[in-house]
Tab-separated table of C-alpha atoms in Angstrom:
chain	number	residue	atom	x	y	z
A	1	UNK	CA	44.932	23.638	-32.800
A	2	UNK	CA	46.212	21.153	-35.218
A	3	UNK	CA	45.046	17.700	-35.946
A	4	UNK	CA	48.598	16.078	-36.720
A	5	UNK	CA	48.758	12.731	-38.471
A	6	UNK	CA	50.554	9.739	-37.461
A	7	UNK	CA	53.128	10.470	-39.796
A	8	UNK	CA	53.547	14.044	-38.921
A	9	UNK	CA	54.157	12.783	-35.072
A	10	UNK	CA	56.543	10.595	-36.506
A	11	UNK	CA	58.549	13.418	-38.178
A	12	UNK	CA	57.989	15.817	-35.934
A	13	UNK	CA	59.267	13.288	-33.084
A	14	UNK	CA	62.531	12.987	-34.754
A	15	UNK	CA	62.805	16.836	-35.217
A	16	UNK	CA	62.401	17.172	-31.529
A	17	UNK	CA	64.911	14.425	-30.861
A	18	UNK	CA	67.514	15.524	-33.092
A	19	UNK	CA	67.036	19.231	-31.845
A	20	UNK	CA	67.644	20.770	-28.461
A	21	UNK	CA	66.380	19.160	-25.652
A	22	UNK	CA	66.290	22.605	-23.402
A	23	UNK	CA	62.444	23.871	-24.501
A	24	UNK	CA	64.042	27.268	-24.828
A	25	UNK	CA	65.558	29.805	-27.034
A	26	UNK	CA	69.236	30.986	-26.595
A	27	UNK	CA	69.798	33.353	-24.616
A	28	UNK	CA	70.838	36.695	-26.031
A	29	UNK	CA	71.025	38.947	-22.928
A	30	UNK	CA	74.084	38.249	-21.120
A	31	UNK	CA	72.799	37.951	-18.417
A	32	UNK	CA	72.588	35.200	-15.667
A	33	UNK	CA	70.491	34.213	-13.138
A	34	UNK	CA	70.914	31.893	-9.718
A	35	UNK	CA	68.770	31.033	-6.755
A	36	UNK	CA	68.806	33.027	-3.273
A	37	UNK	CA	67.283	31.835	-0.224
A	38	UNK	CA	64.923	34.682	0.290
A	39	UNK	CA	64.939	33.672	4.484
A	40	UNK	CA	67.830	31.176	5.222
A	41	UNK	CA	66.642	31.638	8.349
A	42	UNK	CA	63.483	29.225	7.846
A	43	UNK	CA	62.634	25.787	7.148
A	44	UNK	CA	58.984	24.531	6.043
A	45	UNK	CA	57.795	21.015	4.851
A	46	UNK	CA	56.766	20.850	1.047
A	47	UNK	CA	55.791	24.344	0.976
A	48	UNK	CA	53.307	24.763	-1.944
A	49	UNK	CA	51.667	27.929	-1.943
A	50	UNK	CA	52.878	31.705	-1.179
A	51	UNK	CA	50.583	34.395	-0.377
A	52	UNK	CA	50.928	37.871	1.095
A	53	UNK	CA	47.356	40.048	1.591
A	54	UNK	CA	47.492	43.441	1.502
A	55	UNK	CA	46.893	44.402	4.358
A	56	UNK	CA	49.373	46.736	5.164
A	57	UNK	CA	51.332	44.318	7.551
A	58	UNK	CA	54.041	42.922	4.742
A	59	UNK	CA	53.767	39.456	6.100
A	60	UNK	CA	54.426	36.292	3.851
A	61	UNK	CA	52.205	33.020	4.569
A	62	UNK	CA	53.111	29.809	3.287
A	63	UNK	CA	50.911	26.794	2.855
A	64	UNK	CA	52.011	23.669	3.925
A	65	UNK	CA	51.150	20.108	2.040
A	66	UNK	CA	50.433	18.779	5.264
A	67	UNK	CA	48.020	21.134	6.787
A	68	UNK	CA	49.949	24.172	8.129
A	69	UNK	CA	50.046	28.024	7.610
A	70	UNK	CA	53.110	29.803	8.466
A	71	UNK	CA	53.775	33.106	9.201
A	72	UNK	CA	56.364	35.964	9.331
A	73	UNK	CA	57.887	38.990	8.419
A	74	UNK	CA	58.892	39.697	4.762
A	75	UNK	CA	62.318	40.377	6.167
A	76	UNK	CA	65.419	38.370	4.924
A	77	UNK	CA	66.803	38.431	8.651
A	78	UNK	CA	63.493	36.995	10.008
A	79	UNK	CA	64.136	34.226	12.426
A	80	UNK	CA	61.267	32.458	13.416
A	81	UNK	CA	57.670	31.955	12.195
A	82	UNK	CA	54.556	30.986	13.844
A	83	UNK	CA	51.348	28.661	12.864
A	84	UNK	CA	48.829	30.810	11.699
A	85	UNK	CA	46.171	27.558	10.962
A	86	UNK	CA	46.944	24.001	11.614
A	87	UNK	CA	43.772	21.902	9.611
A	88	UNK	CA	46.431	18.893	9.991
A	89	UNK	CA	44.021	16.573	11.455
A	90	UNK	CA	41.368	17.183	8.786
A	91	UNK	CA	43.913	16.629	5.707
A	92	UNK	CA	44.493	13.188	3.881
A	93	UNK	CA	48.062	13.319	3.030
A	94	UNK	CA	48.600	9.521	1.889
A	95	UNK	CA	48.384	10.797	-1.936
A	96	UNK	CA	51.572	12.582	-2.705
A	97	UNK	CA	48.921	14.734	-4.723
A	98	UNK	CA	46.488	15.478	-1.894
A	99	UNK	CA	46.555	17.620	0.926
A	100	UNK	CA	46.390	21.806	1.830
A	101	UNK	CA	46.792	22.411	-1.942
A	102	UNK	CA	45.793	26.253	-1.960
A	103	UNK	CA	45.399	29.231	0.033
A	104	UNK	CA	44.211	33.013	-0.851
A	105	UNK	CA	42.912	36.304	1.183
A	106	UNK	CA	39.764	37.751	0.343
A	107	UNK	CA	40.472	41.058	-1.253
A	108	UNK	CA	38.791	42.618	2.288
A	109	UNK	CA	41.018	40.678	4.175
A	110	UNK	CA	41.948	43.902	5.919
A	111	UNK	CA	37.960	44.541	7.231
A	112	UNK	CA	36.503	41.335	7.012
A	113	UNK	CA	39.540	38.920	7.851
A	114	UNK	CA	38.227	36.003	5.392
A	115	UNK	CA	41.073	33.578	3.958
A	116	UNK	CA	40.565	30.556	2.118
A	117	UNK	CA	41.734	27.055	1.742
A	118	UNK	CA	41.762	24.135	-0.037
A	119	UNK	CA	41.973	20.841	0.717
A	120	UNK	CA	41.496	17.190	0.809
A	121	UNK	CA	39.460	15.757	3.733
A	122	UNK	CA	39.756	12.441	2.391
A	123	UNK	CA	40.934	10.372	-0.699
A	124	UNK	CA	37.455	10.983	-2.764
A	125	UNK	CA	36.890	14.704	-1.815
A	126	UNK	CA	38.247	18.420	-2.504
A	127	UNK	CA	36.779	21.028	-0.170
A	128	UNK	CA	37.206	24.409	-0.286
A	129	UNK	CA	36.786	26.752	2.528
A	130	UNK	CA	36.259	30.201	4.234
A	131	UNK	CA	38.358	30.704	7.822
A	132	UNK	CA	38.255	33.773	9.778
A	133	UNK	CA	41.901	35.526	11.266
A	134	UNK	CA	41.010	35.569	15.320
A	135	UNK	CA	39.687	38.455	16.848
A	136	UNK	CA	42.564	38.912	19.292
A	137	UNK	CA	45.490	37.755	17.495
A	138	UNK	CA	46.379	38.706	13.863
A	139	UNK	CA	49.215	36.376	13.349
A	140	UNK	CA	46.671	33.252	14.268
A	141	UNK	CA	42.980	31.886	12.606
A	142	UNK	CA	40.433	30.435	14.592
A	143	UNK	CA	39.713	27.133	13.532
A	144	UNK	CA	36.523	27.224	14.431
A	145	UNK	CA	35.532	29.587	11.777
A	146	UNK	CA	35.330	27.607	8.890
A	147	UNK	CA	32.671	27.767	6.513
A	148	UNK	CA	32.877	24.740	3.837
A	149	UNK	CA	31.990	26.176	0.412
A	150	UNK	CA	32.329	23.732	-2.122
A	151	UNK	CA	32.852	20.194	-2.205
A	152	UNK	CA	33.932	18.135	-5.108
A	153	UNK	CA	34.682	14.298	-5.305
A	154	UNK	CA	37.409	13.060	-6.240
A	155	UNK	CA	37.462	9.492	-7.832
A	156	UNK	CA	40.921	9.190	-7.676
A	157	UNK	CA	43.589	10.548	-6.018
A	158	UNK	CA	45.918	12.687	-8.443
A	159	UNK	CA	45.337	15.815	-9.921
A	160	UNK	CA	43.114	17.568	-7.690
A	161	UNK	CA	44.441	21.006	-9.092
A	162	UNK	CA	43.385	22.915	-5.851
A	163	UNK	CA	45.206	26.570	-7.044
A	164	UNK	CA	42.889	29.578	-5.226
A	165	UNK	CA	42.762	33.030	-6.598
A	166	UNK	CA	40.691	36.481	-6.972
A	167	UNK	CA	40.308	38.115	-9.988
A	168	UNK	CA	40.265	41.726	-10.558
A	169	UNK	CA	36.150	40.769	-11.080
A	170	UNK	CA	36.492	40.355	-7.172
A	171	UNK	CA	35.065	36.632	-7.714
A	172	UNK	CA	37.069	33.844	-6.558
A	173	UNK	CA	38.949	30.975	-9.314
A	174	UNK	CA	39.658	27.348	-8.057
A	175	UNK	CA	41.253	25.153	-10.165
A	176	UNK	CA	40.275	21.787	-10.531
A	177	UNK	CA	42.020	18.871	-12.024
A	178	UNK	CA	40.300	16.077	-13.834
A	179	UNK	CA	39.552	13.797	-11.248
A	180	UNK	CA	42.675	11.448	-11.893
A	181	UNK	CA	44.065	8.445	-13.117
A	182	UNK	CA	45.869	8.541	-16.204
A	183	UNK	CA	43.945	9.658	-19.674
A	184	UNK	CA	41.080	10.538	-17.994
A	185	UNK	CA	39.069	7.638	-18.122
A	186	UNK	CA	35.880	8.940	-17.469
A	187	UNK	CA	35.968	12.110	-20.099
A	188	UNK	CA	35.644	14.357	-17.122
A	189	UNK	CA	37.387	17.223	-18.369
A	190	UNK	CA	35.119	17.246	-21.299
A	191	UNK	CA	31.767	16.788	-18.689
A	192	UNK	CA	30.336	20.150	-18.129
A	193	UNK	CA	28.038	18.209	-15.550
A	194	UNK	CA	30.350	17.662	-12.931
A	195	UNK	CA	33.294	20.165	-11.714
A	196	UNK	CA	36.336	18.255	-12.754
A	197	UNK	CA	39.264	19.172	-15.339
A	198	UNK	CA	38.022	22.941	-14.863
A	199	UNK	CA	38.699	26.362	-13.742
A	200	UNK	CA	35.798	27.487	-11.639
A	201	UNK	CA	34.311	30.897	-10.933
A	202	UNK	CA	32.055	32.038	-7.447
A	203	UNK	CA	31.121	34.685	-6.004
A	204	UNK	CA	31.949	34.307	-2.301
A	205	UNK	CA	30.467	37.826	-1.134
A	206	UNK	CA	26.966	37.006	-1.570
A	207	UNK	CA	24.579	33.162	-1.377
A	208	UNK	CA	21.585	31.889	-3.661
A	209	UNK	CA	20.156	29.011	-4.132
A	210	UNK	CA	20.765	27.196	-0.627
A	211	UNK	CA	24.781	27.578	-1.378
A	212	UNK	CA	27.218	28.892	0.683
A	213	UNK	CA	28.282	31.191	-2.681
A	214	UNK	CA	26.823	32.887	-5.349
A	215	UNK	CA	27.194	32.281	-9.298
A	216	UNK	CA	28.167	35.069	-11.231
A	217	UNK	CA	25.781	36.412	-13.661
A	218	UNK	CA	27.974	36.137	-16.582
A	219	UNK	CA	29.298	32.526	-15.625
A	220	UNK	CA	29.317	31.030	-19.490
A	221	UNK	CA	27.194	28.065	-18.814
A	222	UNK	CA	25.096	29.059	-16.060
A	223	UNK	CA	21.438	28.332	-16.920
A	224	UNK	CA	22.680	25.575	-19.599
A	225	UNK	CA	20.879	21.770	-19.448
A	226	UNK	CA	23.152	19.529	-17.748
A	227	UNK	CA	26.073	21.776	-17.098
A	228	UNK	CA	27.202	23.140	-14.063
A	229	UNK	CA	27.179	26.884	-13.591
A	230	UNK	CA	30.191	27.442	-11.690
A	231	UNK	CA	32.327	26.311	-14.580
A	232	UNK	CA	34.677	29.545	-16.138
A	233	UNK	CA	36.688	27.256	-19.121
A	234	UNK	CA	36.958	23.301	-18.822
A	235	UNK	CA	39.077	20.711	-20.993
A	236	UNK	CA	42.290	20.743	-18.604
A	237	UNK	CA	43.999	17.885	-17.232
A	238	UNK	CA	45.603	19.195	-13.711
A	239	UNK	CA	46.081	23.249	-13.326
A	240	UNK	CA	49.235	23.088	-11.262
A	241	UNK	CA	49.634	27.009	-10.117
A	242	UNK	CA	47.239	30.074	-12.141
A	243	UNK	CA	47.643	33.537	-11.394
A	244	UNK	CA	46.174	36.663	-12.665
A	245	UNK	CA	48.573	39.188	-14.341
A	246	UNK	CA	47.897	42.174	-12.426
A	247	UNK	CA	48.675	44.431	-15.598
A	248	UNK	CA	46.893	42.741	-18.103
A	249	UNK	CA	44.160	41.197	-16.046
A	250	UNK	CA	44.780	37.718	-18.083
A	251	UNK	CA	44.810	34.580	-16.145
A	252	UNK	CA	47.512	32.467	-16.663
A	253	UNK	CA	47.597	28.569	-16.012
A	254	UNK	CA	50.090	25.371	-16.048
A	255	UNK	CA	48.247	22.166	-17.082
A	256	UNK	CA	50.232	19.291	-16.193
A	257	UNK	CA	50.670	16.892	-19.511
A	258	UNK	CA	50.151	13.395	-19.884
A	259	UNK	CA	52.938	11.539	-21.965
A	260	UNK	CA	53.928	14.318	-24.328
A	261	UNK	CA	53.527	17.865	-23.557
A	262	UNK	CA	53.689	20.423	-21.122
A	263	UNK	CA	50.849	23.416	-21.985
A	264	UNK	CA	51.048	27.000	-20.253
A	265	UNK	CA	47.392	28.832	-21.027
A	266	UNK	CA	45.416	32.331	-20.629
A	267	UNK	CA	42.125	30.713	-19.191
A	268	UNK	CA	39.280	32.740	-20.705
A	269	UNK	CA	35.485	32.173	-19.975
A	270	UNK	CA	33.973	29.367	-22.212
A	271	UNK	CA	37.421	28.561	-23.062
A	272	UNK	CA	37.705	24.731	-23.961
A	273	UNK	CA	41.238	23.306	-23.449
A	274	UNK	CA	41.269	20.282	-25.075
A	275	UNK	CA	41.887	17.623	-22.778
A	276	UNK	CA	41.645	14.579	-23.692
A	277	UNK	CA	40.954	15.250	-27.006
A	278	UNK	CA	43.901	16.742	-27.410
A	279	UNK	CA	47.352	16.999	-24.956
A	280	UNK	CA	48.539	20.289	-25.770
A	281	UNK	CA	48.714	20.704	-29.922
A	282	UNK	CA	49.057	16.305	-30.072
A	283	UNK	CA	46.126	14.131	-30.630
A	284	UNK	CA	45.468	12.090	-27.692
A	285	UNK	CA	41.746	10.862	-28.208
A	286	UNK	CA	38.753	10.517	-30.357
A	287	UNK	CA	37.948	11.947	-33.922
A	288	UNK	CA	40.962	14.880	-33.345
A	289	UNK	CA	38.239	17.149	-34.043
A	290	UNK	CA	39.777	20.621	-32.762
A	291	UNK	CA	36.834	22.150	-33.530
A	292	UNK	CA	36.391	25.342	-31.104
A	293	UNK	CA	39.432	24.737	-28.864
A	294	UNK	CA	42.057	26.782	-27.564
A	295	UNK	CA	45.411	26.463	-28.031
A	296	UNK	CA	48.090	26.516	-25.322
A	297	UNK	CA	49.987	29.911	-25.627
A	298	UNK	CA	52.631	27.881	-25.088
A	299	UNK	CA	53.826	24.033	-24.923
A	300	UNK	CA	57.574	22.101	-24.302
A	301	UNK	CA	57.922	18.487	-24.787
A	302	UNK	CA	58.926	16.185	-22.442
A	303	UNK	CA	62.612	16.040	-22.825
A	304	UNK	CA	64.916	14.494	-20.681
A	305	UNK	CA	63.326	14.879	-17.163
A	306	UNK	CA	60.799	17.843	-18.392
A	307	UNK	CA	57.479	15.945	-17.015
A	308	UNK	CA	55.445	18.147	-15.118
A	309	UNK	CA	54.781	22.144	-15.375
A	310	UNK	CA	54.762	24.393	-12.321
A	311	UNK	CA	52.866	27.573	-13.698
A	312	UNK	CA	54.079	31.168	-12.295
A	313	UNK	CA	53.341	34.755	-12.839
A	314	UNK	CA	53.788	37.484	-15.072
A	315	UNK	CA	56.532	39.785	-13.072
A	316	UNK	CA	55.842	42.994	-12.324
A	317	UNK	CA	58.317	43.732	-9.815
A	318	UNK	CA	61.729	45.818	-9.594
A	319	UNK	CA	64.397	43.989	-8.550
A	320	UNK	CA	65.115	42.191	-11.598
A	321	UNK	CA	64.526	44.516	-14.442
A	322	UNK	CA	65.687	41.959	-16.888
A	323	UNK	CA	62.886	39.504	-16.216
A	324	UNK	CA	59.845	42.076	-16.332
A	325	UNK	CA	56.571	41.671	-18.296
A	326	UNK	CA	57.579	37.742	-18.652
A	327	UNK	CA	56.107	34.778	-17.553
A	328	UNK	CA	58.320	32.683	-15.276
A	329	UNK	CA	57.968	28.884	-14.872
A	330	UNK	CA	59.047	25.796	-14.201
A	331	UNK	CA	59.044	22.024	-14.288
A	332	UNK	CA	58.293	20.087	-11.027
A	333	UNK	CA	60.447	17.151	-11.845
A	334	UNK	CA	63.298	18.580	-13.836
A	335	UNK	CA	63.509	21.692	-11.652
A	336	UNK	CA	64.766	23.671	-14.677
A	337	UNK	CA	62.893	27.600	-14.476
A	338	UNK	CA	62.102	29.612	-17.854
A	339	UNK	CA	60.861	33.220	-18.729
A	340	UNK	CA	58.284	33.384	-21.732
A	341	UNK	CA	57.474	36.353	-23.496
A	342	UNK	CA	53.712	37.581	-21.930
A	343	UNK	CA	53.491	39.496	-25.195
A	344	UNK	CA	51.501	36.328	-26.651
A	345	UNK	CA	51.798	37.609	-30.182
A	346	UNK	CA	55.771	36.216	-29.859
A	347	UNK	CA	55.916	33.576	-27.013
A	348	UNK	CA	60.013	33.291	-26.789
A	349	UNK	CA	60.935	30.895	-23.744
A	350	UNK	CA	64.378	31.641	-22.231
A	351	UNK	CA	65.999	29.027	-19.978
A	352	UNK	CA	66.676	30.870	-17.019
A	353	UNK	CA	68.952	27.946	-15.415
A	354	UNK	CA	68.263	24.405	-13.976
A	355	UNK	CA	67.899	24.743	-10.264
A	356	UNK	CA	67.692	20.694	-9.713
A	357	UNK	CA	64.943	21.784	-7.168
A	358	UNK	CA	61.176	20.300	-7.010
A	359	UNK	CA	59.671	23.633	-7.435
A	360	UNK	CA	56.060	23.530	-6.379
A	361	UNK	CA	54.742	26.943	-7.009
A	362	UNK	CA	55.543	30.580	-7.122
A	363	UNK	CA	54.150	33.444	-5.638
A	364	UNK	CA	54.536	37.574	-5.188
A	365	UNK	CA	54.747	39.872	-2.081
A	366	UNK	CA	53.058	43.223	-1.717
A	367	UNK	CA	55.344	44.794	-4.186
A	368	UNK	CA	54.893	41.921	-7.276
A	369	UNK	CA	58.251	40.476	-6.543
A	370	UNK	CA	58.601	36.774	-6.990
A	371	UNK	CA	59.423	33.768	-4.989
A	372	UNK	CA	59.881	30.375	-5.719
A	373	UNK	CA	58.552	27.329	-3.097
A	374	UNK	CA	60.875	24.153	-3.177
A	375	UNK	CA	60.380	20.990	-1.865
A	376	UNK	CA	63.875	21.265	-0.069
A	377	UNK	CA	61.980	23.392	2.150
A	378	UNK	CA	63.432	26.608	0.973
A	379	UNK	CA	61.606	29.703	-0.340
A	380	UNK	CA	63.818	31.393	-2.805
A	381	UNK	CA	63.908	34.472	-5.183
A	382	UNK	CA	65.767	34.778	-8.374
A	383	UNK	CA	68.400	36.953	-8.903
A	384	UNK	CA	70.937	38.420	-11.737
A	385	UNK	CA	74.000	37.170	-11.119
C-alpha cells in the first residue's frame, strides 16, 4: 500500500480529473450488455439479498429490508410468491442502513433445515440468527425457532455490514461494518477487542464456552490478549455484499469508501484492511504507516455519482460466456455495473453499462448464474445484447 504525499494527492487528483471519469477500461469485445427482469411477474420492497439452497427444489428467496422472506419458483413465468419468514415486528427500519440485512442456508439445509438471518433489533444492536424451515410446510419457517447467535452493538446507525455466507471450510462469515458515523471515530475497525469493521468467522455446527457457536481452531487471533476470537481479517469500513468464488475458494468483498475511494478485496485470515489508516491506497489517518496491510485488489474513485460499492461474485455460470471467471459489481448510488478481471495478477475493470438502478446486491441460483437486486423492486439478470 502506498503512503502518498500531499503533493502526490494533489497530482494525482488532477490526473484523475483530467482523465476518464468511467473507473473502467474500454471495452474491446464488441459486445453489449442490458438488464432483463429475470420475473416481471414480481414485485418486492428494497430487496437486498438473493439466495437459493441447494436443496434440490430450485427455489429463489429474497430478503427484504423490512423484515420479509419471499419465495418462489426459479421460473421466469412465476406469478406469485409467498412469505417464507416475516421478523417485521422485531426489525428497526428507521436507519435507511438497518434492517434484515442478510440471509444464508446452512450447507445441510436439505437434512437439518437451518437458515440464517441478520438483523437489527434496534438502533444500537446487530443480531444474527439460526431459524428452522417448519416441519409441515417447506415454503414457510417457524418463527418460533430462532436461536440468537451473536449480538453486536451498534453505536451508530450506518454501516452495519450484515452480508452472511459459508465457506467451503463449512464455517459461517458475517460481515461487520465499523460501527458508524463518518471516519470512524472510535478506531473500531482497527480494535481487535470488539467485533466491528470486521469479517467474522464461527462455527455454527458445534458450542463452547457458554456460546451458542463454536470458534474455529485456526481463527487468527483466537487465544490473543484483548482480541476477540471470532475475528477472520479486520480494518474495513462497511462490507456491502462478500461472496466466496466457488472455483477459487477466495472470498471476495466491497468496502464502502469514505470521501475518496471505492475498494473491492479477497478477505484472507489475519488480513488487515486498512481502515482508517488508510481509505483504499489514500492516506486518511495517523502516521500513514502501511506497515503489514493489504491492498484492495482493486479501487475506483469517486467520480461523478460513483459513491458507494455493491460487491458481487465471480461468475461461473453459462448463459453469458462473455462475462465468465470475472468479478461483477456495482455502485449503489451511480447504478453503473462493471466486470473485473478475477485473475488478480491483471485486475482490468470493464464498464458493463449504467443501469441508473440502486443496485443493492447480487446473488447466484443453483447453477452459478447471476442476478442483480434493485431498489425499484426488480430482480434482474444481465444479458448480451
Amino acid at each position: 500500500m502506498k503512503k502518498l504525499t500531499p503533493s502526490l494527492i494533489t497530482i494525482l487528483l488532477l490526473f484523475l480529473a483530467c482523465g476518464s471519469d468511467d473507473n473502467s477500461s474500454d471495452d474491446t469485445s464488441g459486445i453489449t450488455y442490458s438488464l432483463s427482469n429475470a420475473f416481471p411477474n414480481l414485485a418486492f420492497s428494497r430487496p437486498l439479498d438473493f439466495q437459493s439452497p441447494l436443496d434440490g427444489s430450485d427455489r429463489i428467496f429474497i430478503a427484504e429490508q423490512g423484515g420479509t422472506i419471499k419465495v418462489f419458483q426459479n421460473d421466469e413465468n412465476t406469478t406469485s410468491s409467498e412469505t417464507f419468514l416475516d421478523i417485521s415486528t422485531k426489525i428497526n427500519t428507521n436507519a435507511n442502513e438497518q434492517g434484515l440485512l442478510g440471509l444464508v442456508f446452512h450447507p445441510d439445509f436439505d437434512s437439518n433445515g437451518y437458515f440464517y438471518v441478520n438483523y437489527t433489533p434496534n438502533a444500537g444492536l446487530s443480531v444474527t440468527s439460526r431459524f428452522q424451515v417448519s416441519s409441515g410446510n417447506p415454503n414457510m419457517a417457524d418463527p418460533n425457532s430462532e436461536l440468537v447467535l451473536l449480538e453486536i452493538p451498534q453505536p451508530f446507525t450506518n454501516h452495519n455490514g450484515g452480508q452472511l455466507a459459508f465457506g467451503p471450510d463449512g464455517y459461517l462469515y458475517i460481515a461487520s461494518g465499523d460501527g458508524g458515523s463518518g471516519g470512524d471515530p472510535d478506531n473500531n475497525a482497527q480494535d481487535l477487542s470488539n467485533l466491528l469493521g470486521a469479517v467474522l468467522r464461527i462455527d455454527v455446527n458445534t458450542t463452547s464456552n457458554g456460546l451458542n457457536y463454536a470458534i474455529p481452531r485456526s481463527n487468527p487471533f483466537l487465544g490473543l490478549d484483548n482480541m476477540r476470537g471470532e475475528i477472520y481479517a479486520y480494518g474495513l469500513r462497511n462490507p456491502w455484499r462478500m461472496s466466496f468464488d466457488p472455483q477459487t475458494n477466495n472470498l471476495w468483498s466491497g468496502d464502502v469508501g469514505q470521501d475518496e475511494r471505492e475498494e473491492v478485496n479477497i478477505v484472507s485470515a489475519g488480513g488487515n484492511y486498512g481502515w482508517k489508516r488508510f481509505e483504499g491506497t489514500f492516506c486518511f489517518s495517523g502516521d500513514c504507516d502501511d506497515s503489514g496491510l493489504v491492498e484492495p485488489i482493486f479501487e475506483y474513485a469517486h467520480n461523478g455519482n460513483d459513491q458507494s460499492i455493491t460487491g458481487g461474485y465471480v461468475y461461473r455460470g453459462n448463459q453469458t460466456p462473455s462475462l465468465r471467471d470475472k468479478y461483477i459489481y456495482a455502485d449503489f448510488v451511480d447504478g453503473r455495473i462493471w466486470a473485473l478481471e478475477s485473475d488478480t495478477g491483471s485486475p482490468d475493470n470493464q464498464l458493463l453499462l449504467n443501469s441508473n438502478l440502486n443496485i443493492s446486491s447480487f446473488g447466484v441460483d443453483n447453477d452459478n448464474e447471476l442476478y442483480i437486486c434493485a431498489f425499484d423492486g426488480s430482480i434482474y439478470k444481465l444479458v448480451e445484447d
